Coordinates of C-alpha atoms in Angstrom, one line a residue:
Chain I
M1 CA 54.0 39.6 -8.1
D2 CA 56.8 37.1 -7.4
T3 CA 55.8 33.5 -7.2
V4 CA 57.3 30.8 -5.0
S5 CA 59.1 29.2 -7.9
Q6 CA 60.3 32.5 -9.4
I7 CA 62.0 33.3 -6.1
S8 CA 63.5 29.9 -5.6
Q9 CA 64.2 28.8 -9.2
A10 CA 67.8 28.2 -9.8
I11 CA 68.7 30.2 -12.9
D12 CA 70.3 27.2 -14.6
R13 CA 67.1 25.1 -14.9
V14 CA 63.4 25.3 -15.4
T15 CA 60.8 22.6 -14.7
V16 CA 58.3 21.8 -17.4
D17 CA 56.1 19.0 -18.7
F18 CA 57.0 17.3 -22.0
F19 CA 54.5 15.2 -23.9
T20 CA 54.9 12.6 -26.6
G21 CA 52.2 10.3 -28.0
S22 CA 52.8 7.8 -25.2
Y23 CA 54.4 9.6 -22.3
R24 CA 54.4 12.7 -20.1
F25 CA 57.8 13.6 -18.8
S26 CA 58.2 16.1 -16.0
A27 CA 61.7 17.3 -15.8
S28 CA 64.0 20.2 -15.2
V29 CA 65.7 21.5 -18.4
I30 CA 69.2 22.6 -18.0
V31 CA 69.2 26.1 -19.6
N32 CA 72.4 27.6 -18.2
K33 CA 71.1 31.1 -17.7
Y34 CA 69.3 31.2 -21.1
S35 CA 65.6 31.1 -21.5
L36 CA 63.8 27.9 -22.4
I37 CA 62.7 29.4 -25.6
N38 CA 66.3 30.1 -26.6
V39 CA 67.4 26.6 -25.7
L40 CA 64.6 25.2 -27.8
R41 CA 65.7 27.3 -30.7
D42 CA 69.3 26.5 -30.4
K43 CA 70.2 24.8 -33.7
T44 CA 73.6 23.5 -32.4
T45 CA 71.9 20.7 -30.6
N46 CA 68.9 18.4 -31.3
H47 CA 68.6 17.4 -27.7
L48 CA 67.7 19.0 -24.3
N49 CA 69.6 18.1 -21.2
L50 CA 67.3 17.2 -18.4
A51 CA 67.6 16.6 -14.6
D52 CA 65.2 14.9 -12.2
V53 CA 63.1 13.2 -14.8
Y54 CA 59.8 11.7 -13.8
I55 CA 58.0 9.5 -16.4
S56 CA 54.2 9.0 -16.6
P57 CA 52.5 6.7 -19.1
I58 CA 50.0 8.8 -21.0
D59 CA 47.0 6.7 -19.9
K60 CA 48.1 7.2 -16.2
P61 CA 49.4 10.8 -16.3
S62 CA 49.5 11.1 -12.5
D63 CA 51.7 8.0 -12.0
M64 CA 55.4 8.8 -11.7
I65 CA 58.3 6.5 -12.5
G66 CA 61.6 7.9 -11.3
P67 CA 63.2 10.2 -10.6
Y68 CA 66.2 9.8 -12.8
P69 CA 68.8 12.3 -11.9
R70 CA 69.9 12.9 -15.5
G71 CA 68.4 12.5 -19.0
A72 CA 68.2 13.8 -22.5
I73 CA 65.2 14.3 -24.9
A74 CA 65.3 14.7 -28.6
K75 CA 63.6 18.0 -29.5
D76 CA 62.0 16.5 -32.6
E77 CA 60.3 13.7 -30.6
I78 CA 58.4 16.2 -28.3
S79 CA 54.8 16.7 -29.3
F80 CA 54.2 19.7 -27.1
I81 CA 55.4 21.3 -23.9
L82 CA 53.3 22.7 -21.1
L83 CA 54.9 25.8 -19.7
P84 CA 54.7 26.9 -16.1
R85 CA 53.1 30.3 -15.6
V86 CA 56.5 31.9 -14.8
L87 CA 57.6 31.2 -18.4
E88 CA 54.1 31.8 -19.8
R89 CA 54.3 35.4 -18.9
V90 CA 57.5 35.9 -20.8
G91 CA 56.0 34.2 -23.8
Q92 CA 52.8 36.3 -23.6
E93 CA 54.7 39.6 -23.4
R94 CA 56.8 38.6 -26.4
L95 CA 53.7 37.7 -28.4
Q96 CA 51.8 40.8 -27.5
N97 CA 54.6 42.9 -28.9
Q98 CA 53.9 41.6 -32.4
K99 CA 50.5 43.4 -32.4
Q100 CA 48.7 40.6 -34.1
L101 CA 45.2 39.1 -33.6
E102 CA 44.6 36.1 -31.5
V103 CA 42.6 33.7 -33.5
P104 CA 41.2 30.3 -32.5
V105 CA 43.2 27.3 -33.8
F106 CA 42.7 23.6 -33.9
I107 CA 45.8 21.4 -34.3
T108 CA 46.1 17.6 -34.6
L109 CA 49.2 15.8 -33.6
P110 CA 49.8 12.0 -33.4
F111 CA 47.5 11.0 -30.4
F112 CA 46.6 14.6 -29.4
E113 CA 44.4 17.4 -30.5
I114 CA 45.2 21.0 -29.4
Q115 CA 42.7 23.9 -29.2
G116 CA 43.6 27.4 -28.2
L117 CA 44.5 30.8 -29.6
S118 CA 47.4 31.7 -32.0
Q119 CA 48.8 34.9 -33.2
W120 CA 47.6 35.8 -36.7
R121 CA 48.3 38.8 -38.9
K122 CA 44.9 40.3 -40.0
G123 CA 44.1 39.8 -43.6
D124 CA 46.8 37.1 -44.1
Q125 CA 45.5 34.2 -46.2
D126 CA 48.3 31.8 -46.0
V127 CA 47.8 29.5 -43.0
K128 CA 50.8 27.4 -43.7
K129 CA 53.0 30.4 -42.8
L130 CA 52.4 29.3 -39.2
L131 CA 54.2 26.0 -40.0
L132 CA 57.0 27.4 -42.0
T133 CA 58.8 29.8 -39.8
D134 CA 62.4 28.9 -39.8
T135 CA 63.2 30.3 -36.4
Q136 CA 60.3 29.0 -34.5
K137 CA 60.4 25.2 -34.1
F138 CA 57.7 25.3 -31.4
I139 CA 54.5 27.3 -32.0
P140 CA 53.1 29.0 -28.9
I141 CA 49.3 28.3 -28.5
L142 CA 47.6 30.5 -25.8
Q143 CA 44.8 29.4 -23.5
A144 CA 45.5 26.0 -24.7
K145 CA 43.8 22.6 -24.1
A146 CA 45.4 19.4 -25.2
Q147 CA 43.3 16.3 -25.3
H148 CA 44.3 12.7 -26.1
T149 CA 42.6 11.5 -29.2
Y150 CA 41.8 8.0 -27.9
L151 CA 41.6 8.8 -24.2
P152 CA 39.5 11.9 -24.0
T153 CA 39.6 12.0 -20.2
V154 CA 43.4 12.5 -20.5
N155 CA 43.7 16.3 -21.1
F156 CA 45.9 19.1 -20.0
Q157 CA 45.5 22.8 -19.9
S158 CA 47.9 25.8 -19.7
S159 CA 48.0 29.4 -20.6
I160 CA 50.7 28.5 -23.1
I161 CA 51.5 25.3 -24.8
L162 CA 54.5 25.1 -27.2
V163 CA 53.6 22.7 -30.1
N164 CA 56.3 21.1 -32.1
Q165 CA 55.9 22.2 -35.8
L166 CA 57.3 18.8 -37.0
K167 CA 54.5 16.9 -35.3
V168 CA 51.6 19.0 -36.6
E169 CA 49.4 17.0 -39.0
L170 CA 46.7 19.6 -39.5
L171 CA 46.4 23.2 -38.4
C172 CA 43.1 25.1 -38.8
I173 CA 42.3 28.7 -37.9
D174 CA 39.1 30.6 -37.4
D175 CA 39.8 34.2 -38.4
A176 CA 36.2 35.0 -39.4
Chain N
M1 CA 53.7 30.7 16.1
A2 CA 53.0 27.4 14.3
K3 CA 55.4 24.6 13.6
V4 CA 55.4 24.1 9.8
L5 CA 57.2 21.1 8.3
V6 CA 58.5 21.7 4.8
V7 CA 59.5 18.7 2.7
D8 CA 61.2 19.4 -0.6
D9 CA 64.3 18.1 -2.3
N10 CA 65.1 21.5 -3.8
Q11 CA 67.4 23.4 -1.4
S12 CA 66.4 26.9 -2.9
M13 CA 62.8 26.1 -2.4
L14 CA 63.4 25.1 1.3
M15 CA 65.4 28.3 1.9
V16 CA 62.7 30.5 0.3
L17 CA 59.9 28.8 2.3
R18 CA 61.9 29.1 5.5
L19 CA 62.2 32.9 4.9
F20 CA 58.5 33.2 4.2
L21 CA 57.5 31.2 7.3
E22 CA 59.9 33.0 9.6
K23 CA 58.7 36.4 8.4
A24 CA 55.1 35.3 9.3
G25 CA 56.3 34.3 12.8
H26 CA 56.2 30.5 12.3
E27 CA 58.8 27.9 13.1
P28 CA 59.9 26.1 9.9
I29 CA 61.2 22.5 10.1
L30 CA 63.0 21.6 6.9
C31 CA 63.5 18.2 5.4
Y32 CA 65.0 17.1 2.0
D33 CA 62.9 13.9 1.5
G34 CA 59.7 12.2 2.6
L35 CA 61.4 9.6 4.8
E36 CA 63.1 12.3 6.9
G37 CA 59.8 14.2 6.8
L38 CA 58.0 11.3 8.4
K39 CA 60.5 11.1 11.2
Q40 CA 60.0 14.8 11.9
V41 CA 56.2 14.5 11.8
E42 CA 56.6 11.9 14.6
A43 CA 59.2 13.8 16.6
R44 CA 58.1 17.4 16.2
K45 CA 54.3 17.1 15.7
P46 CA 54.0 20.0 13.2
D47 CA 50.8 22.1 13.0
L48 CA 51.0 22.1 9.1
I49 CA 53.0 20.4 6.4
I50 CA 54.1 21.7 3.0
S51 CA 55.3 18.9 0.8
D52 CA 56.7 18.8 -2.7
L53 CA 55.3 16.2 -5.1
M54 CA 58.4 15.2 -7.1
M55 CA 61.0 14.0 -4.6
P56 CA 63.4 11.1 -4.5
K57 CA 62.9 8.1 -2.2
M58 CA 59.3 8.8 -1.6
N59 CA 57.1 11.1 -3.7
G60 CA 54.6 13.5 -2.3
Y61 CA 51.6 11.2 -2.8
Q62 CA 53.3 8.4 -0.8
F63 CA 54.4 10.9 1.9
C64 CA 50.8 12.1 2.3
E65 CA 49.4 8.6 2.5
Q66 CA 51.9 7.7 5.3
V67 CA 51.1 10.9 7.2
R68 CA 47.4 10.1 7.0
A69 CA 47.9 6.5 8.0
N70 CA 49.4 7.5 11.4
P71 CA 46.7 8.3 14.0
N72 CA 49.0 10.9 15.5
S73 CA 49.3 12.9 12.3
R74 CA 46.2 12.1 10.3
D75 CA 44.6 15.5 11.1
I76 CA 47.6 17.7 10.2
P77 CA 46.8 19.9 7.2
I78 CA 49.0 19.2 4.2
I79 CA 49.6 21.6 1.4
M80 CA 51.2 19.9 -1.6
L81 CA 53.2 22.4 -3.6
S82 CA 54.3 21.2 -7.1
A83 CA 55.6 22.4 -10.4
R84 CA 53.4 19.6 -11.9
Y85 CA 50.0 21.2 -11.9
Q86 CA 47.2 19.7 -13.8
G87 CA 43.7 18.7 -12.7
V88 CA 44.6 15.1 -12.6
D89 CA 47.6 15.8 -10.4
K90 CA 45.5 17.7 -7.9
E91 CA 42.8 15.0 -7.9
V92 CA 45.4 12.3 -7.0
A93 CA 47.0 14.5 -4.4
L94 CA 43.7 15.1 -2.7
K95 CA 42.9 11.4 -2.8
A96 CA 46.3 10.7 -1.2
G97 CA 45.3 12.9 1.7
A98 CA 46.5 16.4 0.8
T99 CA 44.4 19.2 2.2
D100 CA 45.2 21.4 -0.7
Y101 CA 47.3 21.3 -3.9
L102 CA 49.0 24.5 -5.1
S103 CA 51.3 25.2 -8.0
K104 CA 54.8 26.4 -7.3
D105 CA 53.7 29.3 -9.5
T106 CA 51.4 30.4 -6.6
S107 CA 52.4 33.9 -5.4
Q108 CA 54.0 34.3 -2.0
T109 CA 51.0 36.2 -0.8
A110 CA 48.5 33.6 -1.9
L111 CA 50.6 30.8 -0.3
M112 CA 51.0 32.5 3.0
K113 CA 47.3 33.4 3.0
R114 CA 46.4 29.7 2.5
I115 CA 48.8 28.6 5.2
E116 CA 47.1 31.0 7.7
E117 CA 43.7 29.9 6.7
L118 CA 44.5 26.2 7.2
L119 CA 46.2 26.9 10.5
T120 CA 43.2 28.8 11.7
Q121 CA 40.8 26.1 10.6
S122 CA 42.9 23.5 12.2
A123 CA 43.1 25.5 15.5
S124 CA 39.3 25.8 15.5
S125 CA 38.7 22.1 15.0
N126 CA 41.2 21.2 17.7
V127 CA 39.6 23.6 20.1
S128 CA 36.3 21.9 19.8
N129 CA 37.6 19.1 22.1
I130 CA 37.9 21.4 25.1
A131 CA 35.0 21.4 27.6
N132 CA 34.3 23.0 30.9
A133 CA 37.8 24.5 31.1
L134 CA 39.1 27.1 33.5
I135 CA 41.9 29.0 31.9
G136 CA 44.0 31.6 33.7
V137 CA 46.0 34.2 31.8
V138 CA 48.7 35.9 33.8
S139 CA 52.1 37.5 33.8
L140 CA 54.5 38.9 36.4
R141 CA 55.7 41.4 33.8
G142 CA 53.5 44.5 33.3
G143 CA 52.7 45.6 29.8
S144 CA 52.8 42.0 28.4
G145 CA 49.3 42.3 26.9
V146 CA 47.6 39.9 29.2
T147 CA 44.2 41.5 29.0
S148 CA 44.1 41.8 25.3
L149 CA 45.1 38.2 25.0
A150 CA 42.5 37.1 27.5
V151 CA 39.8 39.1 25.7
N152 CA 40.7 37.7 22.3
M153 CA 41.2 34.1 23.5
T154 CA 37.7 34.3 24.9
V155 CA 36.4 35.3 21.5
A156 CA 38.4 32.6 19.8
L157 CA 37.2 29.8 22.1
S158 CA 33.6 30.9 22.1
A159 CA 33.5 31.1 18.3
A160 CA 35.3 27.8 17.8
L161 CA 33.0 26.0 20.3
K162 CA 29.9 27.9 19.4
T163 CA 29.2 28.0 23.1
Q164 CA 29.0 30.2 26.1
A165 CA 32.2 31.6 27.5
A166 CA 32.8 33.7 30.6
L167 CA 35.6 36.2 30.9
I168 CA 36.5 37.2 34.4
D169 CA 38.6 40.4 34.8
L170 CA 40.1 39.7 38.3
M171 CA 41.8 43.0 38.7
P172 CA 40.4 44.4 41.9
L173 CA 40.2 47.9 40.4
G174 CA 40.7 49.4 37.0
G175 CA 40.9 46.3 34.8
H176 CA 40.6 47.0 31.0
A177 CA 38.6 44.0 29.6
A178 CA 35.3 46.0 29.6
L179 CA 36.9 48.9 27.8
M180 CA 38.4 46.6 25.2
L181 CA 35.0 45.1 24.6
G182 CA 33.2 48.5 24.6
L183 CA 31.0 47.6 27.5
R184 CA 29.7 49.6 30.4
P185 CA 29.2 47.1 33.2
T186 CA 26.8 47.9 36.0
S187 CA 28.3 45.5 38.5
Y188 CA 31.8 44.0 39.0
V189 CA 33.7 41.1 40.3
G190 CA 34.1 42.4 43.8
R191 CA 30.3 42.6 44.3
A192 CA 29.9 39.1 42.8
L193 CA 32.4 37.7 45.3
V194 CA 30.5 39.3 48.2
G195 CA 27.3 37.8 46.8
L196 CA 29.0 34.4 46.7
N197 CA 29.9 34.7 50.4
N198 CA 26.2 35.0 51.2
N199 CA 25.0 32.2 48.9
N200 CA 26.2 30.0 46.1
N201 CA 23.6 30.8 43.5
L202 CA 24.4 30.8 39.8
E203 CA 21.4 33.1 39.0
E204 CA 22.6 35.6 41.5
L205 CA 26.1 35.4 40.0
R206 CA 24.7 36.0 36.5
T207 CA 23.3 39.3 37.5
H208 CA 26.9 40.6 37.9
F209 CA 27.8 39.7 34.4
V210 CA 27.5 42.0 31.3
A211 CA 26.8 40.4 28.0
Y212 CA 29.1 41.2 25.0
S213 CA 27.2 38.9 22.7
T214 CA 24.8 36.0 23.2
T215 CA 27.8 33.8 24.0
I216 CA 30.4 36.0 25.6
H217 CA 29.8 37.3 29.1
L218 CA 32.1 39.5 31.2
L219 CA 32.5 39.8 34.9
A220 CA 34.2 43.1 34.9
S221 CA 36.7 44.8 37.2
A222 CA 35.5 47.8 39.1
S223 CA 36.3 51.1 37.3
S224 CA 36.0 53.3 40.4
G225 CA 35.9 53.2 44.2
D226 CA 38.4 51.6 46.5
A227 CA 40.6 48.7 45.7
V228 CA 39.3 45.5 47.3
V229 CA 41.5 42.7 48.5
F230 CA 40.0 39.4 47.3
S231 CA 40.1 36.4 49.5
L232 CA 40.6 32.8 48.5
D233 CA 37.4 31.2 49.6
P234 CA 34.9 33.2 47.5
L235 CA 37.3 32.9 44.5
K236 CA 37.2 29.2 44.9
K237 CA 33.4 29.2 45.0
L238 CA 33.5 31.4 41.9
T239 CA 35.8 29.0 39.9
A240 CA 33.7 26.0 41.0
L241 CA 30.4 27.6 40.0
L242 CA 31.8 28.7 36.7
Q243 CA 33.4 25.4 35.9
S244 CA 30.1 23.6 36.5
N245 CA 28.1 26.0 34.4
F246 CA 30.2 27.5 31.6
P247 CA 32.0 25.4 29.0
I248 CA 34.8 28.0 29.0
S249 CA 35.8 30.4 31.7
L250 CA 38.8 32.6 31.1
F251 CA 40.4 34.6 33.9
D252 CA 42.4 37.7 33.3
L253 CA 44.6 37.3 36.4
P254 CA 46.4 40.2 38.1
R255 CA 50.0 39.6 39.0
A256 CA 48.9 39.6 42.6
T257 CA 47.4 36.2 42.1
L258 CA 50.9 34.8 41.8
E259 CA 52.4 36.9 44.7
S260 CA 49.7 36.7 47.4
D261 CA 47.6 34.3 49.5
L262 CA 45.6 33.8 46.3
A263 CA 48.3 31.6 44.8
P264 CA 46.6 28.3 45.8
L265 CA 43.8 29.3 43.4
L266 CA 46.2 28.7 40.5
K267 CA 45.8 24.9 41.0
S268 CA 42.1 25.2 40.1
F269 CA 42.9 26.1 36.5
S270 CA 42.9 23.5 33.8
K271 CA 45.5 25.7 31.9
I272 CA 47.6 28.6 32.9
V273 CA 48.7 30.8 30.0
L274 CA 51.9 32.5 31.3
V275 CA 52.6 35.5 29.1
L276 CA 56.0 37.1 28.6
S277 CA 57.3 39.8 26.4
P278 CA 60.6 39.2 24.6
D279 CA 62.9 41.1 26.9
I280 CA 65.3 40.5 29.8
P281 CA 63.0 41.6 32.6
S282 CA 60.4 39.3 31.4
I283 CA 62.8 36.3 31.6
Q284 CA 63.3 37.0 35.3
S285 CA 59.6 37.5 35.9
T286 CA 58.7 34.3 34.1
F287 CA 61.3 32.4 35.9
L288 CA 59.8 33.5 39.2
A289 CA 56.3 32.8 38.0
L290 CA 57.3 29.3 37.0
Q291 CA 58.7 28.7 40.5
I292 CA 55.5 29.9 42.1
L293 CA 53.4 27.7 39.9
N294 CA 55.7 24.8 40.7
K295 CA 55.4 25.5 44.4
Q296 CA 51.6 25.5 44.1
G297 CA 51.7 22.1 42.5
V298 CA 50.6 23.2 39.0
P299 CA 51.8 20.5 36.7
D300 CA 54.1 21.5 33.8
D301 CA 51.6 20.3 31.2
R302 CA 49.1 22.8 32.4
I303 CA 51.4 25.7 31.8
I304 CA 51.4 27.4 28.4
L305 CA 54.3 29.8 27.9
V306 CA 53.4 32.5 25.4
V307 CA 55.6 35.2 24.0
N308 CA 53.6 38.3 23.1
E309 CA 55.5 40.7 20.9
T310 CA 54.0 44.0 22.0
M311 CA 56.7 46.0 20.2
P312 CA 57.5 45.9 16.5
Q313 CA 61.2 45.1 16.8
G314 CA 64.1 44.6 19.1
G315 CA 62.7 41.6 21.0
L316 CA 64.9 38.7 22.0
P317 CA 64.7 35.7 19.7
M318 CA 62.7 32.6 20.8
E319 CA 65.8 30.5 21.1
T320 CA 67.3 33.0 23.6
L321 CA 64.2 33.0 25.7
E322 CA 63.9 29.2 25.7
K323 CA 67.6 28.8 26.6
A324 CA 67.2 31.3 29.5
L325 CA 64.0 29.7 30.8
K326 CA 65.2 26.2 30.1
R327 CA 61.9 25.1 28.6
P328 CA 60.1 25.4 25.3
L329 CA 57.8 28.2 24.5
T330 CA 54.4 27.1 23.2
V331 CA 53.4 30.0 21.1
K332 CA 54.6 33.4 19.8
I333 CA 52.1 36.1 19.1
P334 CA 53.8 38.3 16.5
F335 CA 53.6 42.1 16.8
E336 CA 50.3 43.1 15.3
P337 CA 49.9 46.8 14.4
E338 CA 46.1 46.3 14.1
M339 CA 45.9 45.4 17.8
I340 CA 46.1 49.0 19.0
V341 CA 43.6 50.0 16.3
A342 CA 41.2 47.3 17.6
I343 CA 41.6 48.3 21.2
N344 CA 40.9 52.0 20.3
N345 CA 37.8 50.8 18.4
R346 CA 36.8 48.8 21.5
R347 CA 36.6 45.6 19.6
P348 CA 38.6 42.4 20.0
L349 CA 41.2 42.0 17.3
L350 CA 39.7 38.7 16.2
L351 CA 36.5 40.6 15.2
H352 CA 38.2 43.8 14.1
S353 CA 40.9 42.2 11.9
P354 CA 40.1 38.5 11.8
K355 CA 42.6 37.9 8.9
S356 CA 45.5 39.5 10.6
G357 CA 48.6 37.5 11.6
G358 CA 48.0 38.4 15.3
A359 CA 44.4 37.1 15.1
A360 CA 45.5 33.9 13.5
A361 CA 48.2 33.4 16.1
I362 CA 45.7 33.9 19.0
A363 CA 43.4 31.4 17.4
R364 CA 46.3 28.9 17.3
L365 CA 47.1 29.7 20.9
A366 CA 43.5 28.8 21.8
S367 CA 44.0 25.5 20.0
T368 CA 46.9 24.6 22.3
L369 CA 44.6 24.7 25.2
V370 CA 43.1 21.3 24.2

């Protein structure tokens, strides 16, 4: 079923929410006909080009400063990304192809804790593998909830959140 | 047809929403920012607003607050449509005055369904302001669906007001309102008018009605016998008696009302719904009907021009009809395939297929009678 944004979305940009410890940025990422996942994996640049950037302090996540017509964000500084459902579907299909289990995970980042489901190969004992994949800078967490550590009323939910590996302090799984 | 204002800085989004709305038979009004949107709210008085959240100059929250601050627009339903969709965003949007908050990931079907629901709700709440109204539905063009509109408008008004409504099928012979309601009347309008010549008694008049429900009562047309020529005086008594005793009285008027000595009766109605079909003969007929109404001293603001699409395609566009008639059309009832099914099931469309586009449009038509 086509959604309003799928039908209208210009193919060179997608609109997502980025989070750091202090801010929520809503912006369109210039993807130039590639998928957002591909742009995030692109090792030739450490930045993402943005358009129509709105900035919200994390303690007032519905306030909006902006818009700024153009911007750039350092990939390494992103804590996590909330994907719109249009992109979520793509991510879920990709993950389902791997025929892995979905196991509950708990992740801590600076200022945020994330709970959700992650793909896990049955019988695998080595949790750190999730953090060592060379190609996957951002780990997809399904049915995810992100909660601010010090402001518990500040929380966000999505069918898929992409968590920056570099920001992960602790990752626990429950594969019992 | 409802006027829907869409405010979004994304041109693709505006174009997509325009297509959706036109396909559903609505008139889209497109704006790129909130400031222009506010001007259009004032100038065009839309029936519903769809607003983006993230826009330059004025964001969706601020736009909503401004719309609500204006007494002329505070009751217009607003759907905020945003890519930024978290619980906190919805909460703030609703506080700012949005009626609903939807993600831009909402499907086309779900969005259009919500639009129709809000338009219908809005129509129902507007209609609750009407009281003791006499409404005439008429066309000089045969086959324009006057009776089906009259039947369904009676249902819409009665339901919205939760009150008694009288439907008078003024065809001297062979009117179809009773058939469309699945009723077998034992008396008819001609007899009622004879009775009114002898006395002016409401109780006696009531004996000629047949009840469709506890709130809807029909004074039917005769289904057999000789055609009777009605005269003006008993009809005036009838309208006066109904107006004093029924919150809503709806008359399915034959074209003869416009063409005969009965024309002075037209001035008694609080609203005249003049129905046309989207074709060239209808333009001529409507032009003539407007002249007659004008001659009888019916003020322009009492005349509601309605386009009823009785065929699935090939009709003239609204703009062409408006240009030819040199006046705006109030409502367009889109072609509704369920209408014929409802008629054959002897049920009003509003009860047979209440969620259909045609039913929603008729409910909106009822709201314009306020």
